[in-house]
CSV table of C-alpha atoms in Angstrom, one decimal:
chain,number,residue,atom,x,y,z
A,9,MET,CA,31.1,-38.5,-47.8
A,10,THR,CA,28.6,-41.4,-47.8
A,11,THR,CA,28.3,-43.2,-44.4
A,12,ILE,CA,28.8,-46.5,-45.4
A,13,SER,CA,27.7,-49.8,-43.0
A,14,MET,CA,28.9,-53.4,-43.6
A,15,THR,CA,29.8,-56.7,-41.6
A,16,VAL,CA,33.1,-57.5,-42.0
A,17,ASN,CA,34.2,-61.1,-40.9
A,18,GLY,CA,31.2,-61.3,-38.4
A,19,LYS,CA,31.2,-57.6,-37.0
A,20,PRO,CA,29.3,-54.4,-38.1
A,21,VAL,CA,31.2,-51.7,-39.3
A,22,THR,CA,30.2,-47.5,-39.6
A,23,ALA,CA,32.2,-45.7,-41.2
A,24,SER,CA,32.4,-42.2,-43.6
A,25,VAL,CA,34.2,-42.7,-46.7
A,26,GLU,CA,34.6,-40.5,-49.7
A,27,ASP,CA,32.7,-42.1,-52.7
A,28,ARG,CA,35.8,-43.0,-54.9
A,29,THR,CA,37.1,-45.3,-51.9
A,30,LEU,CA,37.9,-48.9,-52.9
A,31,LEU,CA,37.1,-51.3,-51.0
A,32,VAL,CA,41.1,-52.6,-51.0
A,33,GLN,CA,41.3,-49.5,-49.1
A,34,PHE,CA,38.7,-49.1,-47.2
A,35,LEU,CA,39.0,-53.0,-45.6
A,36,ARG,CA,43.5,-52.2,-45.0
A,37,GLU,CA,43.0,-48.6,-44.5
A,38,THR,CA,40.4,-48.0,-42.5
A,39,LEU,CA,39.9,-50.9,-41.1
A,40,GLY,CA,43.4,-51.7,-40.8
A,41,LEU,CA,43.1,-55.3,-42.1
A,42,THR,CA,45.9,-55.2,-44.1
A,43,GLY,CA,45.3,-59.7,-44.8
A,44,THR,CA,44.0,-58.0,-48.5
A,45,HIS,CA,47.0,-57.7,-50.4
A,46,VAL,CA,47.1,-55.1,-53.4
A,47,GLY,CA,49.1,-56.5,-56.2
A,48,CYS,CA,47.8,-54.5,-59.8
A,49,ASP,CA,45.5,-51.9,-58.9
A,50,THR,CA,43.8,-53.4,-62.5
A,51,SER,CA,42.0,-56.8,-61.4
A,52,GLN,CA,44.6,-59.5,-63.4
A,53,CYS,CA,46.5,-60.3,-60.2
A,54,GLY,CA,43.0,-61.5,-57.1
A,55,ALA,CA,45.9,-60.9,-54.2
A,56,CYS,CA,42.6,-58.5,-53.4
A,57,LEU,CA,40.1,-61.3,-53.0
A,58,VAL,CA,36.9,-60.6,-50.7
A,59,HIS,CA,33.9,-61.9,-49.9
A,60,VAL,CA,30.8,-60.0,-50.0
A,61,ASP,CA,27.6,-61.5,-49.5
A,62,GLY,CA,29.7,-65.3,-50.2
A,63,VAL,CA,30.8,-63.9,-53.7
A,64,ALA,CA,34.0,-63.9,-54.7
A,65,VAL,CA,34.7,-60.2,-55.8
A,66,LYS,CA,38.4,-58.3,-56.6
A,67,SER,CA,37.9,-55.6,-54.4
A,68,CYS,CA,40.6,-53.6,-56.6
A,69,THR,CA,37.9,-52.6,-58.3
A,70,THR,CA,34.7,-52.4,-56.0
A,71,LEU,CA,33.9,-49.5,-54.4
A,72,ALA,CA,33.6,-49.6,-51.3
A,73,VAL,CA,29.8,-47.8,-51.0
A,74,GLN,CA,29.3,-50.6,-53.4
A,75,ALA,CA,29.5,-52.6,-50.3
A,76,ASP,CA,26.6,-51.1,-48.0
A,77,GLY,CA,24.8,-53.6,-46.0
A,78,ALA,CA,26.4,-56.0,-47.0
A,79,SER,CA,28.4,-58.5,-45.2
A,80,VAL,CA,32.0,-58.7,-46.1
A,81,THR,CA,34.9,-61.5,-45.0
A,82,THR,CA,38.5,-60.8,-45.3
A,83,ILE,CA,41.4,-63.4,-45.0
A,84,GLU,CA,41.5,-62.1,-41.3
A,85,GLY,CA,37.6,-63.7,-40.8
A,86,LEU,CA,38.2,-66.8,-42.4
A,87,ALA,CA,40.0,-69.2,-38.7
A,88,ASN,CA,38.0,-69.6,-36.4
A,89,GLY,CA,40.1,-68.1,-33.5
A,90,ASP,CA,43.8,-70.1,-33.7
A,91,VAL,CA,42.0,-72.7,-35.8
A,92,LEU,CA,42.8,-72.4,-38.6
A,93,HIS,CA,40.1,-72.9,-41.9
A,94,PRO,CA,40.8,-76.0,-43.5
A,95,VAL,CA,42.0,-74.3,-46.9
A,96,GLN,CA,44.6,-72.3,-44.7
A,97,ALA,CA,45.6,-75.8,-43.1
A,98,ALA,CA,45.8,-77.3,-46.0
A,99,PHE,CA,48.3,-74.4,-47.7
A,100,ARG,CA,50.2,-74.9,-45.0
A,101,GLU,CA,50.5,-78.8,-44.8
A,102,HIS,CA,51.0,-78.8,-49.2
A,103,HIS,CA,53.2,-75.5,-49.2
A,104,GLY,CA,50.4,-73.8,-51.0
A,105,LEU,CA,52.8,-70.9,-50.9
A,106,GLN,CA,56.5,-68.9,-50.8
A,107,CYS,CA,56.4,-66.0,-51.0
A,108,GLY,CA,53.1,-65.6,-49.3
A,109,PHE,CA,52.4,-62.0,-51.1
A,110,CYS,CA,49.3,-64.2,-53.4
A,111,THR,CA,48.4,-66.5,-50.2
A,112,PRO,CA,45.1,-64.8,-49.3
A,113,GLY,CA,43.1,-64.6,-52.5
A,114,MET,CA,44.5,-67.2,-54.0
A,115,ILE,CA,42.7,-69.0,-50.2
A,116,MET,CA,40.1,-66.7,-50.2
A,117,ALA,CA,39.3,-68.0,-54.6
A,118,ALA,CA,40.1,-71.6,-52.8
A,119,VAL,CA,37.1,-71.5,-50.5
A,120,ASP,CA,34.8,-70.2,-53.2
A,121,MET,CA,35.8,-72.6,-55.9
A,122,ILE,CA,34.5,-74.9,-52.6
A,123,GLN,CA,31.7,-73.7,-52.1
A,124,ARG,CA,30.9,-73.3,-55.5
A,125,HIS,CA,32.0,-77.0,-56.7
A,126,GLY,CA,32.5,-79.8,-53.9
A,127,ALA,CA,33.7,-82.5,-54.1
A,128,LYS,CA,33.7,-82.4,-57.9
A,129,LEU,CA,36.7,-80.4,-58.2
A,130,ASP,CA,40.0,-81.7,-59.9
A,131,GLU,CA,42.7,-80.3,-61.2
A,132,ALA,CA,41.7,-79.1,-64.6
A,133,THR,CA,38.9,-76.9,-62.9
A,134,ILE,CA,40.9,-75.7,-60.1
A,135,ARG,CA,43.1,-74.5,-63.0
A,136,HIS,CA,40.6,-73.1,-65.1
A,137,GLU,CA,39.7,-71.1,-61.5
A,138,LEU,CA,42.4,-70.1,-60.4
A,139,GLU,CA,43.0,-68.2,-64.0
A,140,GLY,CA,42.3,-65.1,-62.5
A,141,ASN,CA,44.7,-65.2,-59.7
A,142,ILE,CA,48.4,-64.8,-60.8
A,143,CYS,CA,51.4,-66.4,-58.6
A,144,ARG,CA,54.5,-65.2,-59.5
A,145,CYS,CA,56.7,-67.4,-57.2
A,146,THR,CA,55.1,-71.2,-57.6
A,147,GLY,CA,54.6,-73.4,-60.4
A,148,TYR,CA,51.3,-73.4,-59.1
A,149,HIS,CA,51.5,-77.3,-58.1
A,150,ASN,CA,51.5,-77.9,-54.6
A,151,ILE,CA,48.7,-74.4,-54.3
A,152,VAL,CA,47.0,-77.3,-57.2
A,153,LYS,CA,47.1,-79.8,-54.5
A,154,ALA,CA,46.3,-77.8,-51.1
A,155,ILE,CA,42.9,-77.4,-52.8
A,156,GLN,CA,42.3,-80.1,-53.8
A,157,ALA,CA,43.1,-81.8,-50.4
A,158,ALA,CA,41.0,-79.0,-49.0
A,159,ALA,CA,37.8,-80.1,-51.2
A,160,ASP,CA,38.8,-83.2,-50.9
A,161,GLN,CA,37.6,-82.0,-46.6
A,162,ILE,CA,35.7,-81.1,-46.8
A,163,ALA,CA,33.5,-83.2,-48.9
A,164,GLY,CA,34.3,-85.4,-46.0
A,165,LEU,CA,33.3,-82.8,-43.3
A,166,SER,CA,29.7,-82.5,-44.8
A,167,GLN,CA,28.9,-86.1,-45.6
A,168,ALA,CA,30.0,-87.0,-42.0
A,169,ALA,CA,27.1,-84.7,-40.9
A,170,GLU,CA,24.7,-86.3,-42.8
């Protein structure tokens, strides 16, 4: 067993884990953060996407010990109390989900995408960036619309703050 410490959604956590424990298992089973989903266990679907030190990673192929000392953000850490993150709000407003299984990973991918590209996101870029995230219910059209709307809103908020 290895003792690891990290900050998850702004809160410090410490736990002993087996060296082979995946980050997704640690989040779901040890911390009870079940918003991060296990879809394929092979890093193909993106349902397990979280941010580690601000970078999107697939937690089904990342060991928990690799996140020792890191700051981890899950879907549960995006909202500010009852106030949804702009990407979460855009997914709701633009119907960017159906069954909801892929939604946490899609939203985490979108947040990462917007952080890296800002307002320069167009449909082709969004679709290319989502290639590592699989949705079995939608045709991606509303997901793309939601990401574009969130990027526009976040860019507007950034400009208004300047």
